């Protein structure tokens, strides 16, 4: 029985996809022999049966992780090789591939009993099995593939190894250790699936990839599968109509053919989404058909003509692998057209023989020739494939690949399991780290969207910004008009991208706040000097005081880098403010720090700054840190920054608050309150603060979430005792979840 020719069609239907279907029960000796005899002329049935018994005897009582007897594994491996219709030496090598590694049998024993050929194959597979692939570096994958191709000297070694790996992947769920499953899956994804593709075993490659994908990235696979199912349900009617159109077209043109619908695998979609900035729909929303003509190459071009006459083709997607086959021998016409209803439809057009090659790859060239069943080198070369018996030719091809990226993309994929896969309403895939929330999503889509994000709808439902996203979620961001960092954003983000952008936003807002504060201070100073602020042009006095703009001036004053006293001096040279300043309301700022803080080691004239990280408050323990060129920065002893100087005690300066600070000054304490979303909650909080003798300067209301609101109070206090009292008063309220003194707000900068 010839392996190519008239019976091709029937054979393809028998074993679609090579190495595909497998029964749960392994074949008996008789069944295996019968299956091989059905396609293999000149089979030595005794010898094959002998190999079966040999494997069974020597694996003995050994068990697989599944609990099955070990010898069932080599039997399954040989069955996969039978589906590829390989020669008896290869089938026998499949049966014996583990005996040298796992039993007391030596390679010599195999050689004596089954001959040189089988022993070489078993030896090659054993060597491959012993290689330890460690994929710490992705570059390794490429080298490893080259290494395998260059060292094995018979393509059948690779075929047995692929069958071995296929059965191991099909039964991988029996392995208890996740680490081991991951290692095997990664090796399969990065080494063996690409090698299978390289020798034209596309179906083998796809299945290996999909099973590895399931181990390495179950969340991504699930997300893809869900979306594919949705899409399929949505498209059902359209698909049927297109299918009928194609049948009608082929009938009208009198083309004899088989038409197959093709489904995309979750992994194939995923790979494209990973590689390009395109949407799920762009990749998945294309119907795909294969037309297998009952004729020759000319008939393929005729079908192409029929399709292109009726529907317009997308020229950039047309590929002619019939006149120029792929290096592995693959032949087919690929075209994508715009069919009825503007649907994109992808076609592969090929003859039965080309289809057989595409299904079986290099294994398609095993035939009976010169009284021997085996690889027909001439036929293989004629098909554009030149493996010799030696794989060096393949490794050459590999090195001269036009587009090495296509081959290497598998190795480059990031297969982090710590991910969650979500979609925009238009279907673009957004990959985020596990635990990500809507703000992370928004920033991943676009910075402008993140900056204005005020809410989110997840799968159509309004949800809080605190919602942790799940695989497959479709997230729609609700946007406000102005860019604004929501209060409590540190707790609402996990990605560095979102955090960096929000930090920037918060900094801008802070600069604004300083400008406003500076403006207020100037107005107050002017009033004290009996000048009506309404008549004063800020831009003019800014220029006179040496600033380039009024914004620069107000910010400098707000930050206490420039005092209002100096400013008034500039406007009215010689003006001395009355010394009627209310010392009991002296604000604790850098200008007054020297009056508020004392220490034995302080030399007169040394510049003191209040820590912008911790806002020290009179009454709490403080410490000074010498900053070269800046003087001394006063920190609260509990400030995290202080810990950074643990190993530089020479920079520490002992400091205390002065009596003036303890009795006559006010400092600003920043307090963050998380409170239940009740009507009038703000009034309740303000009353409590006032009753505890706190003077509220500003309140920033955080955006309302489903059930809570974040509020940030700046409160004037005279000392730390007051802060403690205010916190206690707030915490005693039923509506308050937490109330804390905030010291970290600038810490993140
Ligand atoms: Mn094995």
XYZ file of C-alpha atoms and ligand atoms in Angstrom:
750
model
C 0.000 0.000 0.000
C 1.499 3.299 -1.103
C 1.708 6.013 1.443
C 1.111 8.831 -0.988
C -1.365 8.972 -3.825
C -4.933 7.936 -4.332
C -5.717 6.781 -0.834
C -4.527 10.007 0.794
C -7.982 11.381 1.495
C -9.147 8.304 3.322
C -5.974 8.111 5.352
C -6.231 11.716 6.478
C -9.736 11.110 7.749
C -8.492 8.065 9.615
C -5.906 9.840 11.658
C -6.503 13.545 11.530
C -3.630 15.603 12.747
C -1.162 12.830 13.454
C -0.445 11.945 17.101
C -3.909 13.204 17.842
C -6.648 10.960 19.123
C -5.599 8.468 21.700
C -7.639 5.861 23.452
C -7.581 5.759 27.204
C -6.643 2.073 27.112
C -3.207 1.308 25.759
C -2.896 -1.069 22.807
C -2.350 -4.769 23.404
C 0.510 -6.532 21.671
C -1.858 -7.917 19.025
C -3.553 -4.575 18.412
C -0.234 -2.765 17.997
C 1.096 -5.330 15.555
C -2.142 -5.229 13.573
C -2.126 -1.411 13.414
C 1.433 -1.319 12.046
C 0.872 -4.216 9.648
C -2.033 -2.257 8.133
C 0.302 0.319 6.559
C 3.802 -1.180 6.812
C 4.845 -3.554 4.008
C 7.409 -6.153 5.049
C 6.792 -5.751 8.763
C 8.516 -8.360 10.947
C 5.544 -8.975 13.214
C 7.487 -11.305 15.516
C 10.195 -8.703 16.140
C 7.707 -5.930 16.897
C 5.725 -8.174 19.254
C 8.976 -9.141 20.899
C 9.824 -5.492 21.589
C 6.387 -5.044 23.161
C 6.950 -7.974 25.517
C 10.507 -6.815 26.218
C 9.325 -3.389 27.414
C 6.525 -4.939 29.444
C 8.820 -7.480 31.125
C 11.644 -5.100 31.962
C 9.566 -2.204 33.229
C 8.037 -4.922 35.402
C 6.151 -3.642 38.417
C 7.114 0.006 37.866
C 4.176 2.418 38.033
C 3.484 5.796 36.489
C 2.383 8.784 38.577
C -1.126 8.033 37.291
C -0.968 4.603 38.936
C -0.899 2.836 35.544
C 1.746 0.193 34.914
C 4.861 1.929 33.567
C 5.008 -0.074 30.340
C 1.740 1.526 29.194
C 3.755 4.733 28.614
C 6.094 3.316 25.937
C 3.077 1.595 24.387
C 1.242 4.945 24.115
C 4.402 6.525 22.687
C 4.618 3.816 20.036
C 0.931 4.308 19.249
C 1.581 7.993 18.528
C 4.408 6.938 16.198
C 2.009 4.496 14.521
C -0.379 7.384 13.866
C 2.483 9.061 11.992
C 2.941 5.797 10.059
C 6.632 5.483 10.845
C 8.814 2.440 10.141
C 9.143 -0.536 12.474
C 12.549 0.462 13.904
C 11.059 3.746 15.048
C 8.018 2.011 16.567
C 10.336 -0.412 18.382
C 12.509 2.484 19.592
C 9.311 4.040 20.943
C 8.600 0.848 22.898
C 12.145 0.694 24.248
C 12.910 4.398 24.677
C 12.948 4.261 28.487
C 14.463 0.836 29.187
C 18.100 1.967 29.207
C 17.298 4.957 31.397
C 14.888 3.275 33.784
C 15.670 -0.469 33.963
C 18.690 -2.718 34.382
C 18.835 -3.221 30.606
C 21.949 -1.829 28.904
C 22.280 -0.328 25.456
C 24.338 -3.411 24.526
C 21.389 -5.655 25.418
C 19.169 -3.615 23.081
C 21.775 -3.747 20.333
C 22.190 -7.539 20.618
C 18.476 -8.164 20.623
C 17.087 -5.531 18.204
C 20.054 -4.429 16.132
C 22.263 -1.400 15.517
C 19.511 0.873 14.202
C 17.134 0.522 17.134
C 20.036 0.838 19.608
C 21.157 4.110 17.989
C 17.633 5.508 18.181
C 17.196 4.483 21.827
C 20.606 5.951 22.613
C 19.723 9.253 20.962
C 16.438 9.533 22.877
C 18.126 8.605 26.162
C 20.719 11.329 25.638
C 18.025 13.911 24.950
C 16.175 12.862 28.079
C 19.303 13.314 30.139
C 19.838 16.883 28.961
C 18.859 19.337 31.637
C 17.254 22.330 30.128
C 17.199 25.285 32.432
C 15.372 28.253 31.007
C 16.644 30.944 33.342
C 17.757 32.803 30.273
C 15.488 32.932 27.262
C 18.509 33.061 24.992
C 19.183 29.535 26.176
C 16.150 28.202 24.334
C 17.619 29.127 20.974
C 20.986 27.596 21.774
C 19.346 24.516 23.142
C 17.312 23.952 20.000
C 20.414 24.372 17.872
C 22.259 22.014 20.112
C 19.610 19.310 19.738
C 19.459 19.688 15.976
C 23.223 19.584 15.652
C 23.814 16.587 17.904
C 21.144 14.077 16.944
C 21.972 12.400 13.698
C 18.664 10.814 12.817
C 15.397 12.689 12.540
C 13.581 9.670 13.996
C 15.237 10.364 17.359
C 13.379 13.658 17.437
C 10.116 12.002 16.378
C 10.338 9.451 19.211
C 11.247 12.197 21.656
C 8.271 14.296 20.524
C 5.930 11.325 20.953
C 7.414 10.730 24.411
C 6.899 14.375 25.325
C 3.364 14.350 23.902
C 2.306 11.460 26.126
C 4.020 13.044 29.129
C 2.162 16.311 28.505
C -1.149 14.490 28.137
C -0.626 12.889 31.529
C 1.173 15.797 33.241
C -1.748 16.511 35.579
C -0.860 13.327 37.478
C 2.399 14.894 38.666
C 1.933 16.262 42.157
C 4.802 18.759 42.277
C 3.834 21.976 40.561
C 7.490 22.881 40.171
C 8.105 19.759 38.117
C 5.022 20.329 35.958
C 6.226 23.860 35.297
C 9.717 22.799 34.360
C 8.458 20.193 31.888
C 5.889 22.588 30.429
C 8.466 25.340 29.975
C 10.880 22.985 28.261
C 8.060 21.783 26.018
C 6.995 25.327 25.147
C 10.473 26.646 24.509
C 12.205 23.651 22.977
C 10.015 20.820 21.743
C 6.986 22.654 20.358
C 9.231 24.885 18.192
C 11.141 21.829 17.001
C 7.870 20.070 16.078
C 6.811 23.133 14.093
C 10.195 23.202 12.432
C 9.775 19.705 11.022
C 6.239 20.499 9.887
C 4.300 18.704 12.627
C 1.954 21.634 13.160
C -0.699 19.714 15.042
C 1.859 18.216 17.361
C 3.305 21.679 17.966
C -0.153 23.162 18.650
C -1.120 20.494 21.125
C 2.214 20.709 22.937
C 1.882 24.479 23.121
C -1.673 24.398 24.352
C -0.928 21.844 27.050
C 2.157 23.791 28.158
C 0.161 27.017 28.125
C -2.362 25.377 30.433
C 0.387 24.592 32.934
C 2.363 27.808 32.646
C -0.457 30.270 32.454
C -3.804 28.731 33.367
C -5.412 32.133 33.978
C -4.513 33.458 30.543
C -5.699 30.273 28.902
C -8.987 30.441 30.739
C -9.476 34.085 29.782
C -8.811 33.277 26.112
C -11.099 30.264 26.175
C -13.950 32.240 27.725
C -13.653 35.029 25.183
C -13.458 32.568 22.298
C -16.622 30.859 23.498
C -18.434 34.184 23.753
C -17.309 35.169 20.299
C -18.335 31.840 18.840
C -21.827 32.186 20.297
C -22.153 35.724 18.924
C -20.979 34.692 15.461
C -22.928 31.486 15.013
C -25.419 32.804 12.457
C -22.855 34.750 10.411
C -20.587 31.724 10.303
C -23.335 29.484 8.949
C -24.202 31.999 6.233
C -20.576 32.310 5.101
C -20.185 28.549 5.099
C -23.233 28.219 2.835
C -21.859 30.960 0.564
C -18.583 29.059 0.161
C -20.344 25.793 -0.631
C -22.515 27.557 -3.203
C -19.484 29.206 -4.812
C -17.546 25.932 -5.072
C -20.571 24.103 -6.493
C -21.145 26.819 -9.072
C -17.491 26.668 -10.155
C -17.660 22.872 -10.226
C -14.807 22.494 -7.743
C -14.562 19.107 -6.032
C -13.266 19.698 -2.544
C -13.646 19.270 1.178
C -14.307 22.390 3.246
C -13.243 22.479 6.863
C -13.898 25.211 9.390
C -10.864 25.983 11.484
C -10.812 27.010 15.112
C -8.119 29.132 16.641
C -6.516 27.757 19.753
C -6.353 29.901 22.905
C -2.589 29.866 22.673
C -2.404 30.961 19.038
C -4.544 34.015 19.869
C -2.546 34.706 22.976
C 0.733 34.604 21.078
C -0.487 37.247 18.626
C -1.833 39.473 21.385
C 1.489 39.226 23.156
C 3.439 40.146 20.084
C 1.437 43.040 18.710
C -0.601 45.912 20.033
C -3.839 44.591 18.637
C -7.197 43.755 20.037
C -8.670 40.385 20.772
C -11.270 40.940 18.072
C -8.617 41.810 15.505
C -7.151 38.370 15.967
C -10.074 36.198 16.887
C -12.941 37.692 14.933
C -11.891 36.130 11.635
C -13.589 33.066 10.231
C -11.090 30.530 9.010
C -11.669 27.788 6.468
C -9.534 25.217 4.756
C -10.432 24.150 1.233
C -8.817 20.862 0.261
C -9.240 20.346 -3.472
C -9.534 17.031 -5.223
C -6.961 17.977 -7.853
C -3.541 19.500 -8.406
C -1.834 22.817 -7.655
C -3.542 24.451 -10.657
C -6.904 23.668 -9.058
C -5.783 25.585 -5.922
C -5.165 28.700 -8.022
C -8.546 28.251 -9.698
C -10.269 28.216 -6.297
C -8.278 31.301 -5.331
C -9.537 32.992 -8.506
C -13.148 32.097 -7.685
C -12.860 33.564 -4.178
C -11.066 36.721 -5.294
C -13.616 37.340 -8.055
C -16.516 37.390 -5.622
C -14.852 38.897 -2.563
C -12.080 41.455 -2.353
C -8.821 40.187 -0.972
C -6.626 41.853 1.659
C -3.408 41.914 -0.393
C -1.067 42.210 2.569
C -2.340 38.902 3.872
C -1.968 36.868 0.694
C 0.776 34.232 0.794
C 1.698 31.712 -1.881
C 3.407 28.739 -0.264
C 2.529 26.554 -3.255
C 5.088 28.030 -5.639
C 7.474 28.818 -2.759
C 7.063 26.159 -0.046
C 8.244 26.809 3.508
C 11.658 25.300 4.337
C 9.931 22.399 6.086
C 7.983 21.561 2.930
C 4.679 23.174 3.886
C 2.557 24.090 0.869
C -0.707 26.018 0.759
C -2.273 29.220 -0.536
C -3.271 31.651 2.203
C -5.667 34.497 1.571
C -8.007 36.673 3.583
C -11.046 38.258 1.954
C -13.840 40.570 2.914
C -16.915 38.417 2.490
C -20.608 39.200 2.858
C -21.366 41.599 5.697
C -17.766 42.870 5.575
C -16.638 39.795 7.519
C -13.000 38.864 7.276
C -12.605 35.266 6.171
C -9.272 33.499 6.026
C -8.681 30.624 3.601
C -6.050 27.965 3.282
C -6.276 26.298 -0.116
C -4.337 23.116 -0.810
C -4.423 19.711 -2.482
C -5.010 16.482 -0.555
C -1.312 15.744 -0.823
C -0.296 19.150 0.503
C -2.806 18.710 3.300
C -1.275 15.381 4.180
C 2.177 16.996 4.322
C 0.854 19.767 6.509
C -0.640 17.232 8.897
C 2.299 14.869 8.996
C 5.264 17.123 8.319
C 8.456 15.208 7.743
C 6.582 11.998 8.584
C 4.607 12.409 5.346
C 7.620 11.120 3.456
C 7.737 7.644 4.977
C 7.007 5.340 2.047
C 7.716 1.942 0.640
C 10.570 2.201 -1.827
C 13.375 -0.099 -2.979
C 11.780 -2.954 -1.037
C 12.060 -0.942 2.166
C 9.592 1.037 4.212
C 11.141 4.254 5.463
C 11.900 7.892 4.771
C 11.852 8.561 1.025
C 14.662 11.059 0.716
C 13.991 11.836 -2.937
C 10.329 12.565 -2.264
C 11.266 14.653 0.731
C 13.729 16.710 -1.281
C 11.234 17.120 -4.097
C 8.796 18.552 -1.559
C 11.394 21.115 -0.609
C 12.513 19.183 2.435
C 16.062 17.939 2.704
C 16.623 16.271 6.013
C 19.159 13.665 4.850
C 19.160 11.169 7.629
C 21.151 13.805 9.344
C 19.596 16.798 10.999
C 22.489 19.155 10.442
C 20.650 20.351 7.388
C 17.828 21.479 9.629
C 20.121 23.348 11.922
C 21.594 25.120 8.890
C 18.132 26.142 7.788
C 17.489 27.342 11.237
C 20.552 29.518 11.254
C 19.699 31.090 7.924
C 16.098 31.712 8.798
C 14.901 35.016 7.268
C 12.875 35.874 10.285
C 14.380 34.232 13.332
C 11.926 36.104 15.526
C 9.082 33.896 14.359
C 10.917 30.849 15.573
C 12.134 32.428 18.739
C 8.963 34.155 19.782
C 7.951 31.146 21.807
C 11.096 31.380 23.826
C 10.599 35.067 24.399
C 7.077 34.890 25.733
C 6.701 36.016 29.239
C 4.855 33.272 30.947
C 4.303 34.864 34.298
C 1.539 33.109 36.130
C 1.209 36.093 38.414
C -0.952 37.840 35.858
C -4.545 38.720 35.275
C -5.884 39.196 31.756
C -8.562 41.757 31.116
C -10.133 43.488 28.153
C -11.156 46.970 27.105
C -14.777 47.290 25.890
C -13.365 47.142 22.354
C -11.652 43.852 23.122
C -8.038 44.925 23.530
C -6.176 42.604 25.870
C -4.703 44.329 28.908
C -2.304 42.230 30.931
C -1.851 43.241 34.548
C -0.162 41.783 37.593
C -2.421 39.734 39.843
C -4.246 41.926 42.342
C -4.531 44.843 39.913
C -7.465 47.238 40.276
C -9.278 49.575 37.855
C -6.717 52.412 38.233
C -3.931 50.059 37.150
C -6.049 49.076 34.172
C -6.757 52.714 33.283
C -3.072 53.647 33.292
C -2.167 50.558 31.301
C -4.575 51.700 28.581
C -3.413 55.326 28.546
C -1.954 57.849 31.002
C -4.642 60.410 30.182
C -7.331 57.836 30.991
C -5.645 56.976 34.278
C -5.286 60.647 35.248
C -8.998 61.293 34.861
C -10.297 57.941 36.105
C -13.072 58.405 38.650
C -14.805 55.054 38.480
C -15.182 51.799 36.601
C -17.757 49.493 35.145
C -16.700 45.869 35.220
C -18.588 43.517 32.921
C -21.189 46.257 32.620
C -21.682 46.752 36.377
C -20.518 49.869 38.240
C -17.857 48.746 40.715
C -15.586 50.455 43.222
C -11.995 51.360 42.383
C -11.030 48.952 45.131
C -12.291 45.962 43.098
C -9.594 43.443 42.291
C -9.812 42.467 38.632
C -10.373 38.900 37.490
C -9.392 37.073 34.339
C -11.652 37.849 31.430
C -13.121 41.003 33.007
C -14.203 43.649 30.536
C -13.331 46.959 32.183
C -14.756 50.314 31.191
C -13.192 53.361 32.838
C -15.428 56.251 33.867
C -13.591 59.545 33.441
C -13.903 62.890 35.156
C -13.150 66.238 33.540
C -9.980 67.222 35.394
C -6.874 65.149 36.078
C -6.916 64.290 39.759
C -5.228 61.712 41.957
C -7.921 60.024 44.011
C -7.294 60.060 47.723
C -5.895 56.822 48.982
C -4.517 55.984 45.573
C -1.567 54.101 47.029
C -4.016 51.444 48.223
C -5.847 51.436 44.879
C -2.874 50.614 42.671
C -0.337 47.861 42.301
C 1.527 48.682 39.076
C 4.593 50.885 39.026
C 3.191 52.680 36.007
C 0.027 53.780 37.827
C 1.891 54.680 40.996
C 4.460 56.814 39.165
C 1.785 58.705 37.229
C -0.338 59.297 40.331
C 2.693 60.473 42.275
C 3.296 63.005 39.521
C -0.318 64.145 39.683
C -0.156 64.462 43.457
C 3.045 66.486 43.184
C 1.418 68.872 40.734
C -1.492 69.269 43.096
C 0.913 69.916 45.963
C 2.627 72.654 43.965
C -0.802 74.167 43.437
C -1.528 74.005 47.141
C 1.739 75.799 47.913
C 0.888 78.526 45.450
C -2.505 79.014 47.039
C -0.969 79.076 50.522
C 1.674 81.577 49.380
C -1.013 83.793 47.887
C -2.948 83.731 51.175
C 0.183 84.574 53.175
C 0.950 87.530 50.918
C -2.606 88.882 51.267
C -2.424 88.565 55.041
C 1.002 90.254 55.159
C -0.284 93.079 52.981
C -3.286 93.579 55.241
C -1.018 93.645 58.298
C 0.952 96.386 56.547
C -2.321 98.202 55.902
C -2.202 97.680 52.157
C -5.380 96.676 50.371
C -4.418 93.469 48.496
C -7.063 94.230 45.836
C -4.968 97.094 44.497
C -1.770 95.083 44.284
C -0.609 93.560 41.000
C 1.033 90.288 42.050
C 2.989 90.002 38.806
C 4.493 93.442 39.370
C 5.652 92.786 42.913
C 6.941 89.370 41.800
C 9.208 91.050 39.236
C 10.360 93.618 41.802
C 11.194 90.838 44.245
C 13.284 89.114 41.587
C 10.875 86.320 40.563
C 10.032 85.581 36.947
C 6.321 85.164 37.615
C 3.738 85.555 40.346
C 3.333 81.747 40.397
C 7.025 81.378 41.192
C 6.700 83.966 43.967
C 3.596 82.519 45.603
C 5.068 79.007 45.477
C 8.327 80.195 47.087
C 6.411 81.873 49.869
C 4.104 78.895 50.269
C 7.127 76.648 50.691
C 8.675 79.175 53.111
C 11.667 79.579 50.830
C 11.018 83.308 50.874
C 9.325 85.223 53.680
C 6.532 87.755 53.411
C 8.690 90.011 55.589
C 11.291 90.184 52.823
C 8.564 90.759 50.284
C 7.097 93.721 52.158
C 10.624 95.127 52.455
C 10.914 94.946 48.679
C 7.606 96.742 48.153
C 8.152 99.326 50.924
C 11.887 99.638 51.549
C 12.442 100.575 55.186
C 9.012 99.358 56.291
C 9.120 97.779 59.739
C 6.077 95.775 60.701
C 4.737 96.517 64.131
C 5.888 93.996 66.656
C 2.308 93.256 67.455
C 2.524 89.828 65.852
C 0.550 87.409 67.939
C 3.350 85.208 69.266
C 0.809 82.842 70.708
C -0.218 81.976 67.178
C 3.240 81.591 65.745
C 3.096 79.104 62.929
C 5.699 76.401 63.035
C 7.569 76.749 59.750
C 11.169 76.939 58.575
C 11.299 80.705 59.219
C 10.531 80.175 62.878
C 12.252 76.835 63.365
C 15.251 78.398 65.113
C 12.953 79.817 67.762
C 11.126 76.543 68.245
C 13.949 74.039 68.293
C 17.048 74.042 70.469
C 20.001 71.792 70.982
C 23.397 71.937 72.632
C 25.231 71.176 69.431
C 23.468 73.926 67.482
C 25.754 76.741 66.421
C 24.254 80.185 65.971
C 23.120 80.887 62.433
C 22.728 77.257 61.440
C 19.773 76.716 59.116
C 16.994 74.487 60.394
C 14.394 72.824 58.195
C 11.358 70.922 59.319
C 11.225 67.447 57.829
C 8.869 67.510 54.857
C 8.569 63.772 55.314
C 7.159 63.674 58.834
C 5.943 67.194 59.818
C 7.271 67.092 63.366
C 4.888 68.505 65.941
C 5.842 70.143 69.231
C 5.711 67.619 72.037
C 6.892 64.645 70.035
C 10.485 63.470 70.229
C 12.649 64.956 67.514
C 16.093 64.465 66.107
C 18.210 66.551 63.731
C 20.115 65.184 60.745
C 22.939 67.225 59.237
C 22.493 67.574 55.459
C 25.637 68.879 53.767
C 24.997 72.351 52.362
C 21.475 72.547 53.767
C 21.942 72.775 57.505
C 19.938 70.526 59.771
C 16.664 68.798 59.002
C 14.363 68.235 61.976
C 12.634 64.853 61.943
C 10.136 63.134 64.144
C 11.968 60.254 65.857
C 9.442 57.855 64.301
C 10.131 59.094 60.766
C 11.279 56.327 58.414
C 13.888 58.637 56.932
C 15.776 58.692 60.223
C 16.394 54.975 59.980
C 18.384 55.594 56.791
C 21.030 57.356 58.884
C 21.439 54.577 61.434
C 24.990 53.927 60.306
C 26.012 57.620 60.298
C 25.692 58.686 63.951
C 28.056 61.611 63.304
C 25.215 63.303 61.401
C 22.739 63.045 64.294
C 22.017 66.158 66.363
C 20.119 66.067 69.651
C 17.236 68.545 69.589
C 14.377 69.629 71.840
C 11.357 71.835 71.418
C 11.681 75.266 73.025
C 9.132 76.597 75.544
C 7.857 78.914 72.814
C 7.139 75.927 70.591
C 5.443 74.019 73.379
C 3.252 76.889 74.508
C 2.954 79.481 71.812
C 3.186 77.877 68.394
C 0.875 76.003 66.135
C 1.939 73.232 63.815
C -0.028 71.489 61.151
C -0.903 67.855 61.592
C -2.190 65.907 58.657
C -4.755 63.285 59.582
C -6.267 60.702 57.266
C -9.700 59.373 58.133
C -11.520 56.531 56.454
C -15.192 56.859 57.284
C -18.434 55.161 56.330
C -20.407 56.726 53.533
C -23.160 58.302 55.605
C -25.034 61.460 54.930
C -23.522 64.244 57.027
C -20.403 62.303 57.880
C -18.174 65.303 57.191
C -20.094 67.485 59.658
C -19.819 64.771 62.321
C -16.049 64.584 61.842
C -15.547 68.357 61.882
C -17.549 68.663 65.091
C -15.432 65.997 66.755
C -12.188 67.734 65.732
C -13.453 71.109 66.964
C -14.550 69.623 70.293
C -11.024 68.246 70.726
C -9.763 71.827 70.181
C -8.316 71.225 66.736
C -8.476 74.048 64.219
C -9.206 72.591 60.786
C -7.284 74.379 58.030
C -8.279 72.284 55.046
C -10.262 69.155 54.314
C -9.774 67.148 51.185
C -12.608 64.797 50.468
C -11.583 61.634 48.749
C -13.835 60.228 46.101
C -16.710 58.242 47.466
C -16.291 54.521 47.088
C -19.065 52.023 47.465
C -19.056 52.087 51.218
C -16.409 54.467 52.498
C -14.860 57.882 51.942
C -11.269 58.926 52.474
C -10.779 62.347 54.059
C -7.547 64.219 54.581
C -7.569 66.893 57.300
C -4.888 69.517 57.866
C -5.385 70.586 61.470
C -3.632 73.289 63.449
C -2.395 71.863 66.719
C -0.182 73.247 69.413
C 1.445 69.954 70.304
C 1.511 66.227 69.972
C -0.853 65.744 72.892
C -3.506 67.580 70.890
C -2.949 65.248 67.911
C -3.451 62.232 70.133
C -6.670 63.717 71.547
C -8.042 64.491 68.104
C -7.220 61.002 66.855
C -8.914 59.465 69.894
C -11.996 61.651 69.386
C -12.238 60.622 65.741
C -11.707 56.927 66.443
C -14.475 56.973 69.028
C -17.019 57.805 66.316
C -19.103 54.940 64.961
C -18.755 56.159 61.376
C -14.948 56.150 61.521
C -13.104 53.098 60.315
C -9.545 54.357 60.760
C -7.923 57.665 61.709
C -4.159 58.030 61.461
C -1.610 60.802 61.466
C -0.254 60.852 57.948
C 3.471 61.193 57.664
C 4.170 59.308 54.494
C 2.438 61.479 51.933
C 5.659 62.942 50.571
C 7.725 59.987 51.485
C 7.020 58.283 48.183
C 8.461 61.068 46.069
Mn 9.378 8.314 28.234
